[in-house]
Tab-separated table of C-alpha atoms in Angstrom:
chain	number	residue	atom	x	y	z
A	1	MET	CA	3.336	-17.035	15.485
A	2	HIS	CA	5.785	-13.919	15.350
A	3	ARG	CA	4.929	-11.284	12.771
A	4	HIS	CA	7.079	-8.515	11.940
A	5	PRO	CA	5.211	-5.159	11.802
A	6	VAL	CA	3.818	-3.566	8.630
A	7	HIS	CA	5.341	-0.222	7.977
A	8	LEU	CA	3.185	2.748	6.710
A	9	ALA	CA	4.903	5.843	5.187
A	10	VAL	CA	3.607	9.085	6.181
A	11	TYR	CA	4.442	12.505	4.787
A	12	ASP	CA	2.768	15.813	4.246
A	13	THR	CA	-0.278	15.703	1.922
A	14	LEU	CA	-0.559	11.935	2.092
A	15	ALA	CA	-3.965	10.862	1.007
A	16	ASP	CA	-5.352	9.525	4.283
A	17	TRP	CA	-8.365	7.565	2.597
A	18	GLU	CA	-6.125	5.197	0.540
A	19	THR	CA	-4.814	2.828	3.159
A	20	GLY	CA	-7.340	2.747	5.828
A	21	TYR	CA	-9.030	-0.450	4.695
A	22	ALA	CA	-5.603	-2.131	4.545
A	23	THR	CA	-4.270	-1.172	7.783
A	24	ALA	CA	-7.449	-1.535	9.706
A	25	SER	CA	-7.734	-5.290	8.407
A	26	LEU	CA	-3.954	-5.991	8.928
A	27	ALA	CA	-4.189	-4.744	12.572
A	28	ARG	CA	-7.434	-6.887	13.184
A	29	ALA	CA	-5.320	-9.764	11.979
A	30	GLY	CA	-2.608	-9.228	14.352
A	31	TYR	CA	-0.231	-7.126	12.544
A	32	GLU	CA	1.365	-4.204	14.263
A	33	VAL	CA	1.283	-1.150	12.012
A	34	ARG	CA	4.143	1.418	12.449
A	35	THR	CA	4.161	4.833	10.884
A	36	VAL	CA	7.423	5.856	9.106
A	37	GLY	CA	8.448	9.520	8.418
A	38	ALA	CA	11.416	11.186	6.585
A	39	SER	CA	12.106	12.581	10.086
A	40	ALA	CA	10.318	12.420	13.586
A	41	ASP	CA	8.383	15.597	12.755
A	42	THR	CA	4.561	15.459	12.702
A	43	VAL	CA	3.058	15.419	9.309
A	44	ARG	CA	-0.354	16.497	8.011
A	45	SER	CA	-2.517	14.613	5.585
A	46	ILE	CA	-4.636	16.089	2.686
A	47	GLY	CA	-7.626	15.654	5.162
A	48	GLY	CA	-5.850	17.539	7.935
A	49	LEU	CA	-4.944	14.707	10.264
A	50	ALA	CA	-1.608	15.265	12.163
A	51	VAL	CA	0.459	12.199	12.395
A	52	ARG	CA	3.438	11.764	14.419
A	53	PRO	CA	5.756	9.013	13.003
A	54	ASP	CA	6.729	5.964	15.122
A	55	LEU	CA	9.912	5.695	13.192
A	56	VAL	CA	12.329	7.435	10.985
A	57	LEU	CA	12.828	6.182	7.459
A	58	ASP	CA	16.597	5.567	7.753
A	59	ASP	CA	16.065	3.148	10.845
A	60	VAL	CA	13.615	0.771	8.965
A	61	ARG	CA	15.199	-2.466	7.757
A	62	PRO	CA	13.477	-5.039	5.418
A	63	SER	CA	14.498	-7.603	7.635
A	64	GLY	CA	12.289	-6.350	10.446
A	65	SER	CA	9.243	-5.675	8.303
A	66	SER	CA	6.396	-7.660	6.644
A	67	LEU	CA	5.599	-4.934	4.184
A	68	LEU	CA	5.957	-1.354	3.262
A	69	ILE	CA	2.932	0.528	2.278
A	70	LEU	CA	3.289	3.849	0.423
A	71	PRO	CA	0.211	6.073	0.200
A	72	GLY	CA	-0.349	8.753	-2.394
A	73	ALA	CA	0.352	12.385	-1.691
A	74	ASP	CA	0.607	15.571	-3.636
A	75	LEU	CA	4.387	15.769	-2.899
A	76	TRP	CA	5.013	12.713	-5.137
A	77	ASP	CA	4.437	15.018	-7.945
A	78	ALA	CA	6.175	18.159	-6.701
A	79	GLY	CA	10.031	17.469	-6.716
A	80	ASP	CA	12.104	14.684	-5.233
A	81	ARG	CA	11.224	15.198	-1.398
A	82	LEU	CA	9.571	11.657	-1.338
A	83	ALA	CA	12.407	10.032	-3.448
A	84	PRO	CA	13.933	8.518	-0.307
A	85	PHE	CA	10.797	6.638	0.215
A	86	ALA	CA	11.062	5.068	-3.307
A	87	ARG	CA	14.652	4.211	-2.746
A	88	LYS	CA	13.555	2.536	0.294
A	89	ALA	CA	11.086	0.579	-1.729
A	90	ARG	CA	13.796	-0.606	-3.918
A	91	GLU	CA	15.721	-1.867	-0.834
A	92	PHE	CA	12.665	-3.826	0.427
A	93	LEU	CA	12.009	-5.486	-3.156
A	94	ASP	CA	15.800	-6.360	-3.481
A	95	ALA	CA	15.510	-8.062	-0.068
A	96	GLY	CA	12.344	-9.925	-0.957
A	97	VAL	CA	10.115	-8.066	1.337
A	98	PRO	CA	6.838	-6.816	-0.301
A	99	VAL	CA	5.918	-3.218	-1.026
A	100	ALA	CA	2.312	-1.695	-1.784
A	101	ALA	CA	2.155	1.616	-3.596
A	102	ILE	CA	-1.151	3.420	-4.261
A	103	CYS	CA	-1.917	6.592	-6.443
A	104	GLY	CA	1.079	9.078	-6.637
A	105	ALA	CA	3.403	6.550	-5.023
A	106	THR	CA	3.211	4.459	-8.137
A	107	ALA	CA	4.736	7.561	-9.990
A	108	GLY	CA	7.527	7.622	-7.508
A	109	LEU	CA	8.313	4.011	-7.989
A	110	ALA	CA	8.174	4.532	-11.574
A	111	ARG	CA	10.779	7.335	-11.512
A	112	GLU	CA	12.857	4.841	-9.507
A	113	GLY	CA	12.799	2.279	-12.106
A	114	LEU	CA	10.698	-0.286	-10.079
A	115	LEU	CA	7.842	-0.581	-12.616
A	116	ASP	CA	10.002	-1.210	-15.769
A	117	GLU	CA	10.158	-4.872	-15.367
A	118	ARG	CA	6.949	-5.589	-13.117
A	119	GLY	CA	3.106	-5.578	-14.072
A	120	HIS	CA	1.524	-2.630	-12.318
A	121	THR	CA	-1.280	-0.158	-12.433
A	122	SER	CA	-2.064	3.509	-11.359
A	123	ALA	CA	-4.562	6.264	-11.798
A	124	VAL	CA	-4.171	6.189	-15.743
A	125	SER	CA	-1.416	5.151	-18.028
A	126	PHE	CA	-0.531	8.545	-19.101
A	127	TYR	CA	0.090	9.739	-15.568
A	128	LEU	CA	2.902	7.312	-15.370
A	129	ALA	CA	3.996	7.770	-18.971
A	130	ALA	CA	4.673	11.279	-17.945
A	131	THR	CA	7.551	10.212	-15.489
A	132	GLY	CA	9.515	9.108	-18.443
A	133	TYR	CA	9.792	5.387	-17.274
A	134	ARG	CA	10.359	2.600	-19.374
A	135	GLY	CA	7.441	0.104	-18.284
A	136	GLY	CA	4.575	1.426	-20.163
A	137	GLY	CA	4.132	-1.980	-21.815
A	138	ARG	CA	3.617	-3.755	-18.259
A	139	TYR	CA	0.699	-1.259	-17.491
A	140	ALA	CA	-2.519	-3.100	-16.839
A	141	ASP	CA	-5.887	-1.160	-16.703
A	142	ALA	CA	-6.987	-2.876	-13.595
A	143	ASP	CA	-8.143	-1.839	-10.106
A	144	ALA	CA	-5.045	-3.195	-8.669
A	145	VAL	CA	-2.151	-5.286	-9.654
A	146	THR	CA	0.475	-7.722	-7.599
A	147	ASP	CA	3.641	-8.762	-9.456
A	148	GLY	CA	7.105	-9.660	-8.075
A	149	GLY	CA	6.044	-8.578	-4.485
A	150	LEU	CA	4.770	-5.196	-5.626
A	151	VAL	CA	1.316	-4.235	-5.271
A	152	THR	CA	-0.081	-1.081	-7.174
A	153	ALA	CA	-3.498	0.641	-7.425
A	154	GLY	CA	-5.059	3.861	-8.389
A	155	PRO	CA	-6.426	6.451	-5.923
A	156	THR	CA	-10.123	5.313	-6.374
A	157	GLU	CA	-9.432	1.655	-5.429
A	158	PRO	CA	-8.460	1.514	-1.659
A	159	VAL	CA	-10.409	-1.615	-1.231
A	160	ALA	CA	-8.847	-3.452	-4.246
A	161	PHE	CA	-5.471	-2.319	-2.791
A	162	ALA	CA	-6.320	-3.785	0.580
A	163	ARG	CA	-7.524	-6.872	-1.057
A	164	GLU	CA	-4.136	-7.523	-2.808
A	165	ILE	CA	-2.193	-6.887	0.433
A	166	LEU	CA	-4.448	-9.258	2.357
A	167	ARG	CA	-3.918	-11.829	-0.265
A	168	LEU	CA	-0.149	-11.301	-0.388
A	169	LEU	CA	0.201	-11.719	3.411
A	170	GLY	CA	-2.035	-14.657	3.607
A	171	VAL	CA	-4.409	-12.759	5.930
A	172	TYR	CA	-7.449	-14.039	3.845
A	173	GLU	CA	-7.725	-16.544	1.043
A	174	GLY	CA	-10.369	-17.914	-1.344
A	175	GLU	CA	-13.891	-17.579	-0.548
A	176	VAL	CA	-13.159	-15.444	2.697
A	177	LEU	CA	-11.073	-13.041	0.680
A	178	ASP	CA	-13.853	-12.761	-2.049
A	179	ALA	CA	-16.442	-12.047	0.592
A	180	TRP	CA	-14.241	-9.311	2.194
A	181	TYR	CA	-14.068	-7.782	-1.045
A	182	ARG	CA	-17.554	-8.078	-1.862
A	183	LEU	CA	-18.711	-6.678	1.616
A	184	TYR	CA	-16.463	-3.552	1.487
A	185	HIS	CA	-16.451	-2.735	-2.244
A	186	ASP	CA	-20.023	-3.867	-3.359
A	187	SER	CA	-21.973	-3.562	-0.126
A	188	ASP	CA	-22.962	-7.256	-0.584
A	189	ALA	CA	-24.839	-8.070	2.840
A	190	GLU	CA	-24.559	-11.722	2.263
A	191	ALA	CA	-20.916	-11.473	2.170
A	192	TYR	CA	-20.931	-10.577	5.987
A	193	ALA	CA	-22.252	-14.078	6.855
A	194	VAL	CA	-19.424	-15.686	5.018
A	195	LEU	CA	-16.811	-13.530	7.047
A	196	GLN	CA	-18.817	-14.061	10.217
A	197	TRP	CA	-18.618	-17.823	9.958
A	198	ALA	CA	-14.779	-17.686	9.005
A	199	GLY	CA	-14.431	-15.411	12.153
A	200	ALA	CA	-13.177	-12.895	9.797
A	201	ARG	CA	-14.140	-9.096	9.828
């Protein structure tokens, strides 16, 4: 079965620890993961990793994507340089293609108005409240939330973030998804046997 690629946004100061569980599991499941930058210029993560984007944001279309992932970055709270990524998220959601945002990217989506009518989470509620958005009543104090095709999570929950993405795309379900989470989040050795039996990793 043909699958469209998953698109991972990359920009300077991106939090490189936040999306690794998701992208590694998606790649193992057969998805192509393609990086997307505002331009073709190399960017550098918070951890100092240099990433050369595969694609330029303006060339990415929801019709050719399975998912857009937006990691956190210091730049989300330092002006509007990353606003085009939030606008692209709106384009994806309007087209019925899911978006996953973690950490600072949730504030970018709040500013874009994308959290006003969807259940969501982030680092803490007052972080999003500072954006002036109107969705405070939909905030959930949870490790990760999925609503209306949008996954959100805080910076300390990369495994829960990945779990919601894997659920949303149907990579793992039920007992297997639960075992995947227990293995990587709780270091539950018994969960490995479930994944091995199911042919999952």
